[in-house]
Amino acid sequence: MQRRSLIHHSALAGLAGLAGAASAPAVLAQTPARASASVKWRMSTSWPKSLDTMYGSAEHLCKRVAELTEGKFQIQCFAGGEIVPPAQNMEAVSSGTIECNHVLASAFIGKNTAVAFDTGLPFGLNARQHNAWMQFGGGMELLREMYRKQGIVNLVCGNVGVQMGGWYRKPIKRVEDLRGLKMRIGGIGGMVMSKLGAVPQQIPAADIYPSLEKGTIDAAEWIGPYDDAKLGLQKVAQYYYAPGWWEGSASITAMVNAKAWDALPPAYKAAFECAANEQTVKMLADYDFRNPEALKRLVGQGARLSYFPRPVMDAAFKASGELFDELAAANPDFKALLPGWLKFRRDQASWFRVAEAELDNYTFARVTQ
């Protein structure tokens, strides 16, 4: 009886659908087409192809999007400068010149200093903590609101972990050694270095080596041992410092044009999000795998590995806090993000020092004896 009733009602529904087709042909025509539509985007990155970990991650993201959509959503990946100069990547997405990019958001603090929260702040969250803040600590919601004003939707798509402190022609023994130092360093870290007397320079990755070689700059930071070796920085500067305190970790962002994002079918949005989340895990794992051996090779080639002296670290920490207050006073977006981020950092530090740091410090000391 129930089966007959079901068939009867299904037949009536089908007839009603046929009857209504004449009055709503566009709806019926668009629904299946939208679900199987072919979409082609362009992604501009900030990286030369020689950086196979960073640029390679962008390529893998695009490949995974295609795989997850059976080839219907294609994103073509371009190296830095091929279709958009690295410094214009954010503007190109905002204007719709390209659909998406693959960048370090802090490179665009000239447009809005609050984008630094997307990448990471001095003495800030490590990779795990940053991801926790973005996913569960309210960070993503606040950043999405900020980016929407620029016509952009942001997605986390990678993290390089804690970076090195850069390459220097002369040793850094005290805070005074930073005064007048011309250093390739961008983002909020560059602003802190400026407060300490250095002269920060915004230089794309491909131009770092020749700038150091010619003496245009005295020092440069990039990422870490594997990528620094790829750029050959050990050949033109001898002193290699740790840690890169200007970012607790450096999170990579895919900025997507908001109109292009909103026009995507839900399944394609899900594919992009899944691929981005996958690369967030894989990029960090890739760097963790490659950096130890790369560091050994650099030291073997003559790099003089050192830690920043405690007075330098203390001065940088103090200057960072002062800068945060100044930026919050000048920028409503920065002010809206800062209090919650500071509380999250404090809570995470309280937890991590209980178990994580204690075990790590003990283990590191024992296994490296």
JSON list of N, CA and C in Angstrom, two decimals, residues 274-349:
[
{"chain": "A", "resi": 274, "resn": "CYS", "atom": "N", "xyz": [39.17, 22.18, 0.97]},
{"chain": "A", "resi": 274, "resn": "CYS", "atom": "CA", "xyz": [39.84, 20.93, 1.31]},
{"chain": "A", "resi": 274, "resn": "CYS", "atom": "C", "xyz": [41.29, 20.92, 0.84]},
{"chain": "A", "resi": 275, "resn": "ALA", "atom": "N", "xyz": [41.52, 21.40, -0.38]},
{"chain": "A", "resi": 275, "resn": "ALA", "atom": "CA", "xyz": [42.88, 21.44, -0.91]},
{"chain": "A", "resi": 275, "resn": "ALA", "atom": "C", "xyz": [43.75, 22.40, -0.11]},
{"chain": "A", "resi": 276, "resn": "ALA", "atom": "N", "xyz": [43.17, 23.53, 0.31]},
{"chain": "A", "resi": 276, "resn": "ALA", "atom": "CA", "xyz": [43.91, 24.51, 1.11]},
{"chain": "A", "resi": 276, "resn": "ALA", "atom": "C", "xyz": [44.27, 23.94, 2.47]},
{"chain": "A", "resi": 277, "resn": "ASN", "atom": "N", "xyz": [43.31, 23.25, 3.11]},
{"chain": "A", "resi": 277, "resn": "ASN", "atom": "CA", "xyz": [43.57, 22.64, 4.41]},
{"chain": "A", "resi": 277, "resn": "ASN", "atom": "C", "xyz": [44.65, 21.55, 4.29]},
{"chain": "A", "resi": 278, "resn": "GLU", "atom": "N", "xyz": [44.59, 20.81, 3.22]},
{"chain": "A", "resi": 278, "resn": "GLU", "atom": "CA", "xyz": [45.58, 19.75, 3.00]},
{"chain": "A", "resi": 278, "resn": "GLU", "atom": "C", "xyz": [46.98, 20.35, 2.88]},
{"chain": "A", "resi": 279, "resn": "GLN", "atom": "N", "xyz": [47.11, 21.44, 2.14]},
{"chain": "A", "resi": 279, "resn": "GLN", "atom": "CA", "xyz": [48.42, 22.06, 1.97]},
{"chain": "A", "resi": 279, "resn": "GLN", "atom": "C", "xyz": [48.90, 22.75, 3.25]},
{"chain": "A", "resi": 280, "resn": "THR", "atom": "N", "xyz": [47.99, 23.18, 4.10]},
{"chain": "A", "resi": 280, "resn": "THR", "atom": "CA", "xyz": [48.39, 23.74, 5.39]},
{"chain": "A", "resi": 280, "resn": "THR", "atom": "C", "xyz": [49.16, 22.70, 6.20]},
{"chain": "A", "resi": 281, "resn": "VAL", "atom": "N", "xyz": [48.71, 21.46, 6.14]},
{"chain": "A", "resi": 281, "resn": "VAL", "atom": "CA", "xyz": [49.39, 20.37, 6.84]},
{"chain": "A", "resi": 281, "resn": "VAL", "atom": "C", "xyz": [50.66, 19.96, 6.10]},
{"chain": "A", "resi": 282, "resn": "LYS", "atom": "N", "xyz": [50.56, 19.81, 4.78]},
{"chain": "A", "resi": 282, "resn": "LYS", "atom": "CA", "xyz": [51.67, 19.25, 4.01]},
{"chain": "A", "resi": 282, "resn": "LYS", "atom": "C", "xyz": [52.84, 20.21, 3.90]},
{"chain": "A", "resi": 283, "resn": "MET", "atom": "N", "xyz": [52.58, 21.50, 3.74]},
{"chain": "A", "resi": 283, "resn": "MET", "atom": "CA", "xyz": [53.69, 22.44, 3.62]},
{"chain": "A", "resi": 283, "resn": "MET", "atom": "C", "xyz": [54.55, 22.44, 4.87]},
{"chain": "A", "resi": 284, "resn": "LEU", "atom": "N", "xyz": [53.91, 22.49, 6.03]},
{"chain": "A", "resi": 284, "resn": "LEU", "atom": "CA", "xyz": [54.66, 22.48, 7.29]},
{"chain": "A", "resi": 284, "resn": "LEU", "atom": "C", "xyz": [55.45, 21.18, 7.43]},
{"chain": "A", "resi": 285, "resn": "ALA", "atom": "N", "xyz": [54.82, 20.06, 7.08]},
{"chain": "A", "resi": 285, "resn": "ALA", "atom": "CA", "xyz": [55.51, 18.78, 7.15]},
{"chain": "A", "resi": 285, "resn": "ALA", "atom": "C", "xyz": [56.70, 18.74, 6.20]},
{"chain": "A", "resi": 286, "resn": "ASP", "atom": "N", "xyz": [56.55, 19.33, 5.03]},
{"chain": "A", "resi": 286, "resn": "ASP", "atom": "CA", "xyz": [57.61, 19.35, 4.04]},
{"chain": "A", "resi": 286, "resn": "ASP", "atom": "C", "xyz": [58.82, 20.13, 4.56]},
{"chain": "A", "resi": 287, "resn": "TYR", "atom": "N", "xyz": [58.56, 21.30, 5.15]},
{"chain": "A", "resi": 287, "resn": "TYR", "atom": "CA", "xyz": [59.66, 22.09, 5.70]},
{"chain": "A", "resi": 287, "resn": "TYR", "atom": "C", "xyz": [60.32, 21.38, 6.88]},
{"chain": "A", "resi": 288, "resn": "ASP", "atom": "N", "xyz": [59.51, 20.78, 7.75]},
{"chain": "A", "resi": 288, "resn": "ASP", "atom": "CA", "xyz": [60.08, 20.06, 8.89]},
{"chain": "A", "resi": 288, "resn": "ASP", "atom": "C", "xyz": [60.96, 18.90, 8.43]},
{"chain": "A", "resi": 289, "resn": "PHE", "atom": "N", "xyz": [60.60, 18.31, 7.30]},
{"chain": "A", "resi": 289, "resn": "PHE", "atom": "CA", "xyz": [61.40, 17.21, 6.75]},
{"chain": "A", "resi": 289, "resn": "PHE", "atom": "C", "xyz": [62.70, 17.71, 6.13]},
{"chain": "A", "resi": 290, "resn": "ARG", "atom": "N", "xyz": [62.65, 18.83, 5.43]},
{"chain": "A", "resi": 290, "resn": "ARG", "atom": "CA", "xyz": [63.79, 19.28, 4.64]},
{"chain": "A", "resi": 290, "resn": "ARG", "atom": "C", "xyz": [64.79, 20.15, 5.42]},
{"chain": "A", "resi": 291, "resn": "ASN", "atom": "N", "xyz": [64.32, 20.90, 6.40]},
{"chain": "A", "resi": 291, "resn": "ASN", "atom": "CA", "xyz": [65.18, 21.88, 7.06]},
{"chain": "A", "resi": 291, "resn": "ASN", "atom": "C", "xyz": [66.36, 21.29, 7.84]},
{"chain": "A", "resi": 292, "resn": "PRO", "atom": "N", "xyz": [66.20, 20.17, 8.57]},
{"chain": "A", "resi": 292, "resn": "PRO", "atom": "CA", "xyz": [67.34, 19.66, 9.33]},
{"chain": "A", "resi": 292, "resn": "PRO", "atom": "C", "xyz": [68.58, 19.36, 8.49]},
{"chain": "A", "resi": 293, "resn": "GLU", "atom": "N", "xyz": [68.39, 18.64, 7.39]},
{"chain": "A", "resi": 293, "resn": "GLU", "atom": "CA", "xyz": [69.53, 18.32, 6.53]},
{"chain": "A", "resi": 293, "resn": "GLU", "atom": "C", "xyz": [70.08, 19.57, 5.85]},
{"chain": "A", "resi": 294, "resn": "ALA", "atom": "N", "xyz": [69.18, 20.49, 5.49]},
{"chain": "A", "resi": 294, "resn": "ALA", "atom": "CA", "xyz": [69.62, 21.72, 4.84]},
{"chain": "A", "resi": 294, "resn": "ALA", "atom": "C", "xyz": [70.48, 22.54, 5.79]},
{"chain": "A", "resi": 295, "resn": "LEU", "atom": "N", "xyz": [70.11, 22.59, 7.06]},
{"chain": "A", "resi": 295, "resn": "LEU", "atom": "CA", "xyz": [70.90, 23.34, 8.03]},
{"chain": "A", "resi": 295, "resn": "LEU", "atom": "C", "xyz": [72.28, 22.73, 8.20]},
{"chain": "A", "resi": 296, "resn": "LYS", "atom": "N", "xyz": [72.35, 21.39, 8.24]},
{"chain": "A", "resi": 296, "resn": "LYS", "atom": "CA", "xyz": [73.66, 20.73, 8.34]},
{"chain": "A", "resi": 296, "resn": "LYS", "atom": "C", "xyz": [74.54, 21.10, 7.16]},
{"chain": "A", "resi": 297, "resn": "ARG", "atom": "N", "xyz": [73.97, 21.12, 5.97]},
{"chain": "A", "resi": 297, "resn": "ARG", "atom": "CA", "xyz": [74.75, 21.46, 4.78]},
{"chain": "A", "resi": 297, "resn": "ARG", "atom": "C", "xyz": [75.24, 22.90, 4.83]},
{"chain": "A", "resi": 298, "resn": "LEU", "atom": "N", "xyz": [74.38, 23.81, 5.29]},
{"chain": "A", "resi": 298, "resn": "LEU", "atom": "CA", "xyz": [74.77, 25.21, 5.36]},
{"chain": "A", "resi": 298, "resn": "LEU", "atom": "C", "xyz": [75.93, 25.41, 6.33]},
{"chain": "A", "resi": 299, "resn": "VAL", "atom": "N", "xyz": [75.84, 24.77, 7.49]},
{"chain": "A", "resi": 299, "resn": "VAL", "atom": "CA", "xyz": [76.92, 24.89, 8.46]},
{"chain": "A", "resi": 299, "resn": "VAL", "atom": "C", "xyz": [78.20, 24.27, 7.90]},
{"chain": "A", "resi": 300, "resn": "GLY", "atom": "N", "xyz": [78.06, 23.16, 7.18]},
{"chain": "A", "resi": 300, "resn": "GLY", "atom": "CA", "xyz": [79.21, 22.52, 6.55]},
{"chain": "A", "resi": 300, "resn": "GLY", "atom": "C", "xyz": [79.86, 23.40, 5.49]},
{"chain": "A", "resi": 301, "resn": "GLN", "atom": "N", "xyz": [79.07, 24.30, 4.92]},
{"chain": "A", "resi": 301, "resn": "GLN", "atom": "CA", "xyz": [79.58, 25.21, 3.89]},
{"chain": "A", "resi": 301, "resn": "GLN", "atom": "C", "xyz": [80.12, 26.51, 4.48]},
{"chain": "A", "resi": 302, "resn": "GLY", "atom": "N", "xyz": [80.13, 26.60, 5.79]},
{"chain": "A", "resi": 302, "resn": "GLY", "atom": "CA", "xyz": [80.75, 27.77, 6.42]},
{"chain": "A", "resi": 302, "resn": "GLY", "atom": "C", "xyz": [79.82, 28.74, 7.11]},
{"chain": "A", "resi": 303, "resn": "ALA", "atom": "N", "xyz": [78.52, 28.48, 7.09]},
{"chain": "A", "resi": 303, "resn": "ALA", "atom": "CA", "xyz": [77.59, 29.37, 7.79]},
{"chain": "A", "resi": 303, "resn": "ALA", "atom": "C", "xyz": [77.87, 29.34, 9.29]},
{"chain": "A", "resi": 304, "resn": "ARG", "atom": "N", "xyz": [77.92, 30.50, 9.91]},
{"chain": "A", "resi": 304, "resn": "ARG", "atom": "CA", "xyz": [78.20, 30.60, 11.34]},
{"chain": "A", "resi": 304, "resn": "ARG", "atom": "C", "xyz": [76.88, 30.80, 12.08]},
{"chain": "A", "resi": 305, "resn": "LEU", "atom": "N", "xyz": [76.36, 29.69, 12.62]},
{"chain": "A", "resi": 305, "resn": "LEU", "atom": "CA", "xyz": [75.04, 29.67, 13.25]},
{"chain": "A", "resi": 305, "resn": "LEU", "atom": "C", "xyz": [75.11, 30.23, 14.66]},
{"chain": "A", "resi": 306, "resn": "SER", "atom": "N", "xyz": [74.21, 31.18, 14.96]},
{"chain": "A", "resi": 306, "resn": "SER", "atom": "CA", "xyz": [74.17, 31.80, 16.28]},
{"chain": "A", "resi": 306, "resn": "SER", "atom": "C", "xyz": [72.73, 32.13, 16.65]},
{"chain": "A", "resi": 307, "resn": "TYR", "atom": "N", "xyz": [72.53, 32.38, 17.95]},
{"chain": "A", "resi": 307, "resn": "TYR", "atom": "CA", "xyz": [71.24, 32.88, 18.44]},
{"chain": "A", "resi": 307, "resn": "TYR", "atom": "C", "xyz": [71.38, 34.38, 18.69]},
{"chain": "A", "resi": 308, "resn": "PHE", "atom": "N", "xyz": [70.28, 35.10, 18.48]},
{"chain": "A", "resi": 308, "resn": "PHE", "atom": "CA", "xyz": [70.30, 36.51, 18.84]},
{"chain": "A", "resi": 308, "resn": "PHE", "atom": "C", "xyz": [70.58, 36.64, 20.34]},
{"chain": "A", "resi": 309, "resn": "PRO", "atom": "N", "xyz": [71.43, 37.56, 20.75]},
{"chain": "A", "resi": 309, "resn": "PRO", "atom": "CA", "xyz": [71.69, 37.76, 22.18]},
{"chain": "A", "resi": 309, "resn": "PRO", "atom": "C", "xyz": [70.40, 38.15, 22.90]},
{"chain": "A", "resi": 310, "resn": "ARG", "atom": "N", "xyz": [70.31, 37.79, 24.18]},
{"chain": "A", "resi": 310, "resn": "ARG", "atom": "CA", "xyz": [69.11, 38.08, 24.97]},
{"chain": "A", "resi": 310, "resn": "ARG", "atom": "C", "xyz": [68.75, 39.57, 24.97]},
{"chain": "A", "resi": 311, "resn": "PRO", "atom": "N", "xyz": [69.71, 40.49, 25.09]},
{"chain": "A", "resi": 311, "resn": "PRO", "atom": "CA", "xyz": [69.35, 41.92, 25.05]},
{"chain": "A", "resi": 311, "resn": "PRO", "atom": "C", "xyz": [68.67, 42.33, 23.74]},
{"chain": "A", "resi": 312, "resn": "VAL", "atom": "N", "xyz": [69.08, 41.71, 22.63]},
{"chain": "A", "resi": 312, "resn": "VAL", "atom": "CA", "xyz": [68.45, 42.01, 21.34]},
{"chain": "A", "resi": 312, "resn": "VAL", "atom": "C", "xyz": [67.02, 41.49, 21.34]},
{"chain": "A", "resi": 313, "resn": "MET", "atom": "N", "xyz": [66.82, 40.28, 21.83]},
{"chain": "A", "resi": 313, "resn": "MET", "atom": "CA", "xyz": [65.48, 39.70, 21.91]},
{"chain": "A", "resi": 313, "resn": "MET", "atom": "C", "xyz": [64.58, 40.53, 22.82]},
{"chain": "A", "resi": 314, "resn": "ASP", "atom": "N", "xyz": [65.10, 40.95, 23.96]},
{"chain": "A", "resi": 314, "resn": "ASP", "atom": "CA", "xyz": [64.30, 41.76, 24.90]},
{"chain": "A", "resi": 314, "resn": "ASP", "atom": "C", "xyz": [63.90, 43.10, 24.28]},
{"chain": "A", "resi": 315, "resn": "ALA", "atom": "N", "xyz": [64.84, 43.72, 23.57]},
{"chain": "A", "resi": 315, "resn": "ALA", "atom": "CA", "xyz": [64.55, 45.00, 22.93]},
{"chain": "A", "resi": 315, "resn": "ALA", "atom": "C", "xyz": [63.50, 44.83, 21.84]},
{"chain": "A", "resi": 316, "resn": "ALA", "atom": "N", "xyz": [63.60, 43.73, 21.09]},
{"chain": "A", "resi": 316, "resn": "ALA", "atom": "CA", "xyz": [62.63, 43.47, 20.02]},
{"chain": "A", "resi": 316, "resn": "ALA", "atom": "C", "xyz": [61.25, 43.19, 20.60]},
{"chain": "A", "resi": 317, "resn": "PHE", "atom": "N", "xyz": [61.19, 42.45, 21.70]},
{"chain": "A", "resi": 317, "resn": "PHE", "atom": "CA", "xyz": [59.91, 42.16, 22.33]},
{"chain": "A", "resi": 317, "resn": "PHE", "atom": "C", "xyz": [59.24, 43.44, 22.84]},
{"chain": "A", "resi": 318, "resn": "LYS", "atom": "N", "xyz": [60.02, 44.29, 23.49]},
{"chain": "A", "resi": 318, "resn": "LYS", "atom": "CA", "xyz": [59.49, 45.56, 23.99]},
{"chain": "A", "resi": 318, "resn": "LYS", "atom": "C", "xyz": [59.01, 46.45, 22.85]},
{"chain": "A", "resi": 319, "resn": "ALA", "atom": "N", "xyz": [59.81, 46.53, 21.78]},
{"chain": "A", "resi": 319, "resn": "ALA", "atom": "CA", "xyz": [59.44, 47.36, 20.64]},
{"chain": "A", "resi": 319, "resn": "ALA", "atom": "C", "xyz": [58.19, 46.82, 19.94]},
{"chain": "A", "resi": 320, "resn": "SER", "atom": "N", "xyz": [58.05, 45.49, 19.92]},
{"chain": "A", "resi": 320, "resn": "SER", "atom": "CA", "xyz": [56.87, 44.88, 19.29]},
{"chain": "A", "resi": 320, "resn": "SER", "atom": "C", "xyz": [55.60, 45.27, 20.03]},
{"chain": "A", "resi": 321, "resn": "GLY", "atom": "N", "xyz": [55.63, 45.19, 21.36]},
{"chain": "A", "resi": 321, "resn": "GLY", "atom": "CA", "xyz": [54.46, 45.57, 22.14]},
{"chain": "A", "resi": 321, "resn": "GLY", "atom": "C", "xyz": [54.08, 47.03, 21.94]},
{"chain": "A", "resi": 322, "resn": "GLU", "atom": "N", "xyz": [55.08, 47.89, 21.89]},
{"chain": "A", "resi": 322, "resn": "GLU", "atom": "CA", "xyz": [54.82, 49.32, 21.65]},
{"chain": "A", "resi": 322, "resn": "GLU", "atom": "C", "xyz": [54.21, 49.53, 20.27]},
{"chain": "A", "resi": 323, "resn": "LEU", "atom": "N", "xyz": [54.73, 48.79, 19.29]},
{"chain": "A", "resi": 323, "resn": "LEU", "atom": "CA", "xyz": [54.21, 48.93, 17.93]},
{"chain": "A", "resi": 323, "resn": "LEU", "atom": "C", "xyz": [52.77, 48.46, 17.84]},
{"chain": "A", "resi": 324, "resn": "PHE", "atom": "N", "xyz": [52.44, 47.37, 18.52]},
{"chain": "A", "resi": 324, "resn": "PHE", "atom": "CA", "xyz": [51.06, 46.88, 18.52]},
{"chain": "A", "resi": 324, "resn": "PHE", "atom": "C", "xyz": [50.10, 47.97, 19.00]},
{"chain": "A", "resi": 325, "resn": "ASP", "atom": "N", "xyz": [50.46, 48.63, 20.08]},
{"chain": "A", "resi": 325, "resn": "ASP", "atom": "CA", "xyz": [49.61, 49.69, 20.63]},
{"chain": "A", "resi": 325, "resn": "ASP", "atom": "C", "xyz": [49.47, 50.85, 19.64]},
{"chain": "A", "resi": 326, "resn": "GLU", "atom": "N", "xyz": [50.56, 51.19, 18.99]},
{"chain": "A", "resi": 326, "resn": "GLU", "atom": "CA", "xyz": [50.53, 52.29, 18.02]},
{"chain": "A", "resi": 326, "resn": "GLU", "atom": "C", "xyz": [49.65, 51.94, 16.82]},
{"chain": "A", "resi": 327, "resn": "LEU", "atom": "N", "xyz": [49.77, 50.72, 16.33]},
{"chain": "A", "resi": 327, "resn": "LEU", "atom": "CA", "xyz": [48.97, 50.31, 15.17]},
{"chain": "A", "resi": 327, "resn": "LEU", "atom": "C", "xyz": [47.50, 50.20, 15.52]},
{"chain": "A", "resi": 328, "resn": "ALA", "atom": "N", "xyz": [47.20, 49.74, 16.74]},
{"chain": "A", "resi": 328, "resn": "ALA", "atom": "CA", "xyz": [45.80, 49.65, 17.18]},
{"chain": "A", "resi": 328, "resn": "ALA", "atom": "C", "xyz": [45.19, 51.03, 17.30]},
{"chain": "A", "resi": 329, "resn": "ALA", "atom": "N", "xyz": [45.96, 52.02, 17.73]},
{"chain": "A", "resi": 329, "resn": "ALA", "atom": "CA", "xyz": [45.45, 53.39, 17.86]},
{"chain": "A", "resi": 329, "resn": "ALA", "atom": "C", "xyz": [45.20, 54.02, 16.50]},
{"chain": "A", "resi": 330, "resn": "ALA", "atom": "N", "xyz": [45.94, 53.57, 15.49]},
{"chain": "A", "resi": 330, "resn": "ALA", "atom": "CA", "xyz": [45.83, 54.17, 14.16]},
{"chain": "A", "resi": 330, "resn": "ALA", "atom": "C", "xyz": [44.89, 53.43, 13.21]},
{"chain": "A", "resi": 331, "resn": "ASN", "atom": "N", "xyz": [44.59, 52.16, 13.50]},
{"chain": "A", "resi": 331, "resn": "ASN", "atom": "CA", "xyz": [43.84, 51.33, 12.57]},
{"chain": "A", "resi": 331, "resn": "ASN", "atom": "C", "xyz": [42.73, 50.58, 13.30]},
{"chain": "A", "resi": 332, "resn": "PRO", "atom": "N", "xyz": [41.46, 50.88, 13.01]},
{"chain": "A", "resi": 332, "resn": "PRO", "atom": "CA", "xyz": [40.34, 50.20, 13.68]},
{"chain": "A", "resi": 332, "resn": "PRO", "atom": "C", "xyz": [40.34, 48.68, 13.47]},
{"chain": "A", "resi": 333, "resn": "ASP", "atom": "N", "xyz": [40.77, 48.22, 12.31]},
{"chain": "A", "resi": 333, "resn": "ASP", "atom": "CA", "xyz": [40.83, 46.78, 12.06]},
{"chain": "A", "resi": 333, "resn": "ASP", "atom": "C", "xyz": [41.86, 46.11, 12.97]},
{"chain": "A", "resi": 334, "resn": "PHE", "atom": "N", "xyz": [43.02, 46.73, 13.11]},
{"chain": "A", "resi": 334, "resn": "PHE", "atom": "CA", "xyz": [44.06, 46.20, 13.99]},
{"chain": "A", "resi": 334, "resn": "PHE", "atom": "C", "xyz": [43.55, 46.19, 15.43]},
{"chain": "A", "resi": 335, "resn": "LYS", "atom": "N", "xyz": [42.88, 47.26, 15.81]},
{"chain": "A", "resi": 335, "resn": "LYS", "atom": "CA", "xyz": [42.35, 47.39, 17.17]},
{"chain": "A", "resi": 335, "resn": "LYS", "atom": "C", "xyz": [41.32, 46.31, 17.45]},
{"chain": "A", "resi": 336, "resn": "ALA", "atom": "N", "xyz": [40.51, 45.97, 16.47]},
{"chain": "A", "resi": 336, "resn": "ALA", "atom": "CA", "xyz": [39.47, 44.95, 16.66]},
{"chain": "A", "resi": 336, "resn": "ALA", "atom": "C", "xyz": [40.07, 43.56, 16.84]},
{"chain": "A", "resi": 337, "resn": "LEU", "atom": "N", "xyz": [41.20, 43.29, 16.21]},
{"chain": "A", "resi": 337, "resn": "LEU", "atom": "CA", "xyz": [41.81, 41.97, 16.26]},
{"chain": "A", "resi": 337, "resn": "LEU", "atom": "C", "xyz": [42.75, 41.78, 17.45]},
{"chain": "A", "resi": 338, "resn": "LEU", "atom": "N", "xyz": [43.40, 42.85, 17.89]},
{"chain": "A", "resi": 338, "resn": "LEU", "atom": "CA", "xyz": [44.48, 42.72, 18.86]},
{"chain": "A", "resi": 338, "resn": "LEU", "atom": "C", "xyz": [44.08, 42.14, 20.22]},
{"chain": "A", "resi": 339, "resn": "PRO", "atom": "N", "xyz": [43.03, 42.62, 20.90]},
{"chain": "A", "resi": 339, "resn": "PRO", "atom": "CA", "xyz": [42.75, 42.11, 22.25]},
{"chain": "A", "resi": 339, "resn": "PRO", "atom": "C", "xyz": [42.51, 40.61, 22.30]},
{"chain": "A", "resi": 340, "resn": "GLY", "atom": "N", "xyz": [41.70, 40.09, 21.41]},
{"chain": "A", "resi": 340, "resn": "GLY", "atom": "CA", "xyz": [41.43, 38.66, 21.39]},
{"chain": "A", "resi": 340, "resn": "GLY", "atom": "C", "xyz": [42.67, 37.85, 21.07]},
{"chain": "A", "resi": 341, "resn": "TRP", "atom": "N", "xyz": [43.49, 38.37, 20.16]},
{"chain": "A", "resi": 341, "resn": "TRP", "atom": "CA", "xyz": [44.73, 37.68, 19.80]},
{"chain": "A", "resi": 341, "resn": "TRP", "atom": "C", "xyz": [45.70, 37.63, 20.97]},
{"chain": "A", "resi": 342, "resn": "LEU", "atom": "N", "xyz": [45.83, 38.75, 21.70]},
{"chain": "A", "resi": 342, "resn": "LEU", "atom": "CA", "xyz": [46.73, 38.79, 22.85]},
{"chain": "A", "resi": 342, "resn": "LEU", "atom": "C", "xyz": [46.28, 37.80, 23.93]},
{"chain": "A", "resi": 343, "resn": "LYS", "atom": "N", "xyz": [44.97, 37.73, 24.17]},
{"chain": "A", "resi": 343, "resn": "LYS", "atom": "CA", "xyz": [44.47, 36.78, 25.16]},
{"chain": "A", "resi": 343, "resn": "LYS", "atom": "C", "xyz": [44.73, 35.35, 24.72]},
{"chain": "A", "resi": 344, "resn": "PHE", "atom": "N", "xyz": [44.51, 35.09, 23.43]},
{"chain": "A", "resi": 344, "resn": "PHE", "atom": "CA", "xyz": [44.74, 33.74, 22.91]},
{"chain": "A", "resi": 344, "resn": "PHE", "atom": "C", "xyz": [46.21, 33.36, 23.04]},
{"chain": "A", "resi": 345, "resn": "ARG", "atom": "N", "xyz": [47.10, 34.31, 22.73]},
{"chain": "A", "resi": 345, "resn": "ARG", "atom": "CA", "xyz": [48.54, 34.05, 22.87]},
{"chain": "A", "resi": 345, "resn": "ARG", "atom": "C", "xyz": [48.90, 33.73, 24.32]},
{"chain": "A", "resi": 346, "resn": "ARG", "atom": "N", "xyz": [48.35, 34.49, 25.24]},
{"chain": "A", "resi": 346, "resn": "ARG", "atom": "CA", "xyz": [48.63, 34.26, 26.66]},
{"chain": "A", "resi": 346, "resn": "ARG", "atom": "C", "xyz": [48.12, 32.89, 27.11]},
{"chain": "A", "resi": 347, "resn": "ASP", "atom": "N", "xyz": [46.92, 32.55, 26.71]},
{"chain": "A", "resi": 347, "resn": "ASP", "atom": "CA", "xyz": [46.34, 31.25, 27.10]},
{"chain": "A", "resi": 347, "resn": "ASP", "atom": "C", "xyz": [47.13, 30.09, 26.50]},
{"chain": "A", "resi": 348, "resn": "GLN", "atom": "N", "xyz": [47.53, 30.24, 25.24]},
{"chain": "A", "resi": 348, "resn": "GLN", "atom": "CA", "xyz": [48.30, 29.18, 24.59]},
{"chain": "A", "resi": 348, "resn": "GLN", "atom": "C", "xyz": [49.68, 29.02, 25.22]},
{"chain": "A", "resi": 349, "resn": "ALA", "atom": "N", "xyz": [50.31, 30.14, 25.57]},
{"chain": "A", "resi": 349, "resn": "ALA", "atom": "CA", "xyz": [51.62, 30.07, 26.22]},
{"chain": "A", "resi": 349, "resn": "ALA", "atom": "C", "xyz": [51.51, 29.37, 27.57]}
]
